[in-house]
Amino acid sequence: MDEFGVYASFGVNGPPQRLLRTRGSCRVSAAVPPSVRQVVLFSSGPWGERICVNAELIDANQIPITIGKLTPYNKCLSWEQWEEETWTDGVTLHVSLEGGNVTNSELIIAVNEFTPKNTTAPLADRELSGKRKRERTAEEDSDGGGETSKARGEENIYPNGVKEKTTPVRKVKGQAKSCQKLFANRADAFKANAAANEARETQMTVGGTPPQNGARMKSRQAKTPTQTSSLVSPSGRWGQTLCPIDAQTAILIGGQGARMQFCKDPMWKLCTEDMSWVTAETLAQGPTPEARIGHSAVFDPDSKRIFVFGGSKNKKWFNDMHILDTKSWRWTMVEAQGKVPPLAYHSCSMFRGELFVLGGVFPRPNPEPDGCSDSLYIFDPHLSIWYQPILTGDKPSPRSGHSACVIQERYIYVFGGWDTPVCYSDMYMLDLGLMEFSVVKTSGKAPSPRSWHGSAVLSETKFLIHGGYNGNNALSDTFIFDIETDSWTKLKLPQLSVPRAGHSIITMETPARRDPSEDEESMSSVSIRRTLLVFGGGDNEGNFFSDLTSVSVEELLDAA
């Protein structure tokens, strides 16, 4: 049987060079020759008990350019310079192996084996030192592959800073603040005005303190009441999806965190029975989707499958459809017929087994700015085909970052979004029986214009809007819309007082809290309640959240 090994090819004509082997070092670094513009990393041989191989491309300032991961089901990675604007001379490839029995006895052999013979800049190998590893620990917790985009393709950048936090930091009074606008320059930063209310009764996070004298804030992970510090949870991020697959399980996919880096831990499973997280990337077989943000993920309860569509990563834009079968835990990629453009920050709704994709950002050739779509595309999973329906009525203008809620299995309500330089607060309704759009004239205290907000259906007649971004600030307000009266109601809840955008909101079943005064028989029975869960997002103050906030749906409906 062939021996396990990890290999890299540097450049189009570069021969494969062995980096790691069964009895070699578990951590190796290699300097990428300046003439090389492409790196391919792959594994060969049986994986055995090995879990994954982490790979990073690091620039000359030791800042990650992009990050990837090999698994027993995803055995090849490829990077090209044109995809990564920060790829310049002085790039280093770091590779580390997790799991299995590894030693450092053959480090020199591994180094000699992958030194290329026809390059002017030889590869330099070394095992990462303990000191270097400690210095990088706080950054690695939240790093993922990414870049700092420039004018082209900047919709797929969350304009935020470099910190990852699970709880927000109060803004210091009088602190200097930039006046840049998102819609004047699509890479401009979110700027949050609202101070964070730290008294959150059901906020399941660890408390934090602001950094002193500009010191770097170390990453902290969210804790739930059943967790201890030794247990894991997702890193802080925005632009991810959180998709319920049954009454008490949801799947987290993708996202981008500190320093515009794509998350190294892109897939998690949330169990609301005990509010625990389990990393899920290595649980599923088949070709996993490439790291991305601004994608959509929708669960079909009939086929028990998650459909992941679109999104973006740096200069890459996706129109691929990945399907995760939650019964077999296997990924497949669909080669669909029909035409659909690459889209990010669109909405995707499931209706009678079909996916309704509306709006979103799409790329244009340089030097044109990226555009927003006003089209509706429908994907039929049974035929694996995309098609566009005939629509009537007043359809929404082109937009992205909007929300779409399916109500009563008949209507899709579309709210907000933006298209440079306009941010929207209008409401449209699509009648799925007539395929007719209409403008919804609302009453009451309506939300201000916003995009990248969260939304969730609370009942047959009501849905919720929370947070978002208005072009200057991250928002913290919460509203409920009643389709029977076409009216808005603004809520004041301390649990939802944190400014955030690009977060995920879902409703699930969770165990209800028990009154200690109840008798033993009552305490032994399990009471379930519907709960609104809010995860992640960013506040434009440089903080990316990994907290999980819980609010009773009954409490929300009573407040409305």
mmCIF file of C-alpha atoms in Angstrom, residues 251-387:
data_model
loop_
_atom_site.group_PDB
_atom_site.id
_atom_site.type_symbol
_atom_site.label_atom_id
_atom_site.label_comp_id
_atom_site.label_asym_id
_atom_site.label_seq_id
_atom_site.Cartn_x
_atom_site.Cartn_y
_atom_site.Cartn_z
ATOM 1 C CA ILE A 251 -25.477 23.686 9.871
ATOM 2 C CA LEU A 252 -23.126 26.697 9.692
ATOM 3 C CA ILE A 253 -21.319 27.187 6.362
ATOM 4 C CA GLY A 254 -18.665 29.688 5.260
ATOM 5 C CA GLY A 255 -17.997 33.244 6.359
ATOM 6 C CA GLN A 256 -15.198 35.774 6.594
ATOM 7 C CA GLY A 257 -13.488 36.990 9.744
ATOM 8 C CA ALA A 258 -10.622 39.124 11.026
ATOM 9 C CA ARG A 259 -8.378 40.872 8.468
ATOM 10 C CA MET A 260 -10.747 39.926 5.636
ATOM 11 C CA GLN A 261 -9.620 36.308 6.004
ATOM 12 C CA PHE A 262 -11.922 33.457 5.069
ATOM 13 C CA CYS A 263 -12.631 31.270 8.067
ATOM 14 C CA LYS A 264 -10.344 28.301 8.636
ATOM 15 C CA ASP A 265 -13.280 26.508 10.301
ATOM 16 C CA PRO A 266 -15.926 26.868 7.573
ATOM 17 C CA MET A 267 -18.462 24.254 8.668
ATOM 18 C CA TRP A 268 -20.089 23.549 12.046
ATOM 19 C CA LYS A 269 -23.098 21.708 13.417
ATOM 20 C CA LEU A 270 -25.217 23.355 16.118
ATOM 21 C CA CYS A 271 -27.286 21.197 18.468
ATOM 22 C CA THR A 272 -29.861 23.284 20.318
ATOM 23 C CA GLU A 273 -30.652 20.478 22.761
ATOM 24 C CA ASP A 274 -27.593 21.503 24.784
ATOM 25 C CA MET A 275 -26.465 24.543 22.723
ATOM 26 C CA SER A 276 -23.267 22.807 21.642
ATOM 27 C CA TRP A 277 -21.164 23.209 18.496
ATOM 28 C CA VAL A 278 -19.403 20.376 16.644
ATOM 29 C CA THR A 279 -16.990 20.995 13.798
ATOM 30 C CA ALA A 280 -18.513 19.326 10.748
ATOM 31 C CA GLU A 281 -16.113 19.869 7.857
ATOM 32 C CA THR A 282 -14.550 16.421 8.101
ATOM 33 C CA LEU A 283 -17.860 14.653 8.771
ATOM 34 C CA ALA A 284 -19.110 14.940 5.190
ATOM 35 C CA GLN A 285 -17.726 13.079 2.196
ATOM 36 C CA GLY A 286 -17.432 14.330 -1.369
ATOM 37 C CA PRO A 287 -16.201 17.643 -2.861
ATOM 38 C CA THR A 288 -16.850 20.404 -0.324
ATOM 39 C CA PRO A 289 -17.687 23.931 -1.539
ATOM 40 C CA GLU A 290 -14.772 26.344 -1.742
ATOM 41 C CA ALA A 291 -14.589 28.955 1.037
ATOM 42 C CA ARG A 292 -16.956 31.843 0.334
ATOM 43 C CA ILE A 293 -19.241 34.567 1.675
ATOM 44 C CA GLY A 294 -22.510 36.018 0.409
ATOM 45 C CA HIS A 295 -23.788 32.576 -0.610
ATOM 46 C CA SER A 296 -27.158 31.056 0.241
ATOM 47 C CA ALA A 297 -27.988 27.755 1.940
ATOM 48 C CA VAL A 298 -31.521 26.365 1.990
ATOM 49 C CA PHE A 299 -32.786 23.055 3.390
ATOM 50 C CA ASP A 300 -35.396 20.931 1.654
ATOM 51 C CA PRO A 301 -37.276 18.992 4.368
ATOM 52 C CA ASP A 302 -38.605 16.459 1.849
ATOM 53 C CA SER A 303 -35.269 15.327 0.388
ATOM 54 C CA LYS A 304 -33.285 16.192 3.558
ATOM 55 C CA ARG A 305 -30.726 18.096 1.477
ATOM 56 C CA ILE A 306 -29.023 21.487 1.849
ATOM 57 C CA PHE A 307 -28.602 23.500 -1.360
ATOM 58 C CA VAL A 308 -25.647 25.921 -1.332
ATOM 59 C CA PHE A 309 -25.568 28.420 -4.192
ATOM 60 C CA GLY A 310 -23.306 31.252 -5.323
ATOM 61 C CA GLY A 311 -21.262 33.628 -3.183
ATOM 62 C CA SER A 312 -17.807 35.067 -3.709
ATOM 63 C CA LYS A 313 -14.224 34.759 -2.556
ATOM 64 C CA ASN A 314 -11.843 37.613 -3.276
ATOM 65 C CA LYS A 315 -12.031 37.955 -7.085
ATOM 66 C CA LYS A 316 -13.852 34.672 -7.584
ATOM 67 C CA TRP A 317 -17.607 34.709 -8.118
ATOM 68 C CA PHE A 318 -19.637 31.530 -7.968
ATOM 69 C CA ASN A 319 -22.735 30.245 -9.736
ATOM 70 C CA ASP A 320 -22.197 26.659 -8.658
ATOM 71 C CA MET A 321 -24.761 24.538 -6.842
ATOM 72 C CA HIS A 322 -23.520 22.227 -4.077
ATOM 73 C CA ILE A 323 -25.840 19.787 -2.342
ATOM 74 C CA LEU A 324 -25.260 18.224 1.077
ATOM 75 C CA ASP A 325 -27.351 15.116 1.718
ATOM 76 C CA THR A 326 -27.875 15.169 5.491
ATOM 77 C CA LYS A 327 -28.865 11.487 5.531
ATOM 78 C CA SER A 328 -25.631 10.187 3.985
ATOM 79 C CA TRP A 329 -23.516 13.277 4.843
ATOM 80 C CA ARG A 330 -22.168 13.469 1.317
ATOM 81 C CA TRP A 331 -21.511 16.560 -0.825
ATOM 82 C CA THR A 332 -22.250 16.585 -4.543
ATOM 83 C CA MET A 333 -21.821 19.356 -7.097
ATOM 84 C CA VAL A 334 -24.614 19.711 -9.648
ATOM 85 C CA GLU A 335 -23.898 20.275 -13.324
ATOM 86 C CA ALA A 336 -27.117 22.130 -14.013
ATOM 87 C CA GLN A 337 -28.650 23.047 -17.340
ATOM 88 C CA GLY A 338 -29.858 26.552 -18.063
ATOM 89 C CA LYS A 339 -28.147 29.832 -17.340
ATOM 90 C CA VAL A 340 -27.668 31.666 -14.066
ATOM 91 C CA PRO A 341 -24.993 34.342 -13.511
ATOM 92 C CA PRO A 342 -22.497 34.307 -10.638
ATOM 93 C CA LEU A 343 -24.303 35.970 -7.733
ATOM 94 C CA ALA A 344 -23.539 36.982 -4.153
ATOM 95 C CA TYR A 345 -25.677 38.589 -1.434
ATOM 96 C CA HIS A 346 -28.833 37.389 -3.184
ATOM 97 C CA SER A 347 -31.867 35.884 -1.478
ATOM 98 C CA CYS A 348 -32.835 32.241 -1.878
ATOM 99 C CA SER A 349 -36.205 30.797 -0.856
ATOM 100 C CA MET A 350 -37.521 27.223 -1.008
ATOM 101 C CA PHE A 351 -41.035 26.781 -2.398
ATOM 102 C CA ARG A 352 -42.530 23.410 -3.361
ATOM 103 C CA GLY A 353 -39.112 21.826 -3.797
ATOM 104 C CA GLU A 354 -37.696 24.599 -6.014
ATOM 105 C CA LEU A 355 -35.195 27.366 -5.159
ATOM 106 C CA PHE A 356 -36.153 30.975 -5.896
ATOM 107 C CA VAL A 357 -33.029 33.149 -6.239
ATOM 108 C CA LEU A 358 -33.688 36.903 -6.385
ATOM 109 C CA GLY A 359 -31.301 39.811 -6.925
ATOM 110 C CA GLY A 360 -27.691 39.834 -5.773
ATOM 111 C CA VAL A 361 -24.377 41.255 -6.915
ATOM 112 C CA PHE A 362 -22.768 40.005 -10.132
ATOM 113 C CA PRO A 363 -19.314 40.760 -11.610
ATOM 114 C CA ARG A 364 -18.652 42.896 -14.669
ATOM 115 C CA PRO A 365 -15.464 43.086 -16.735
ATOM 116 C CA ASN A 366 -12.910 45.684 -15.714
ATOM 117 C CA PRO A 367 -13.102 48.617 -15.381
ATOM 118 C CA GLU A 368 -16.869 48.546 -14.888
ATOM 119 C CA PRO A 369 -18.169 48.352 -11.312
ATOM 120 C CA ASP A 370 -20.005 45.205 -10.264
ATOM 121 C CA GLY A 371 -23.741 45.384 -10.777
ATOM 122 C CA CYS A 372 -26.908 44.375 -8.960
ATOM 123 C CA SER A 373 -29.564 42.091 -10.402
ATOM 124 C CA ASP A 374 -33.341 42.442 -10.401
ATOM 125 C CA SER A 375 -33.927 39.010 -11.935
ATOM 126 C CA LEU A 376 -35.579 35.945 -10.449
ATOM 127 C CA TYR A 377 -33.994 32.575 -11.227
ATOM 128 C CA ILE A 378 -35.607 29.271 -10.258
ATOM 129 C CA PHE A 379 -33.677 26.021 -9.809
ATOM 130 C CA ASP A 380 -35.506 22.717 -10.223
ATOM 131 C CA PRO A 381 -33.507 20.021 -8.353
ATOM 132 C CA HIS A 382 -35.432 17.165 -9.981
ATOM 133 C CA LEU A 383 -34.415 18.228 -13.494
ATOM 134 C CA SER A 384 -31.181 20.005 -12.445
ATOM 135 C CA ILE A 385 -32.152 23.011 -14.514
ATOM 136 C CA TRP A 386 -32.281 26.786 -14.059
ATOM 137 C CA TYR A 387 -35.094 28.786 -15.634
#
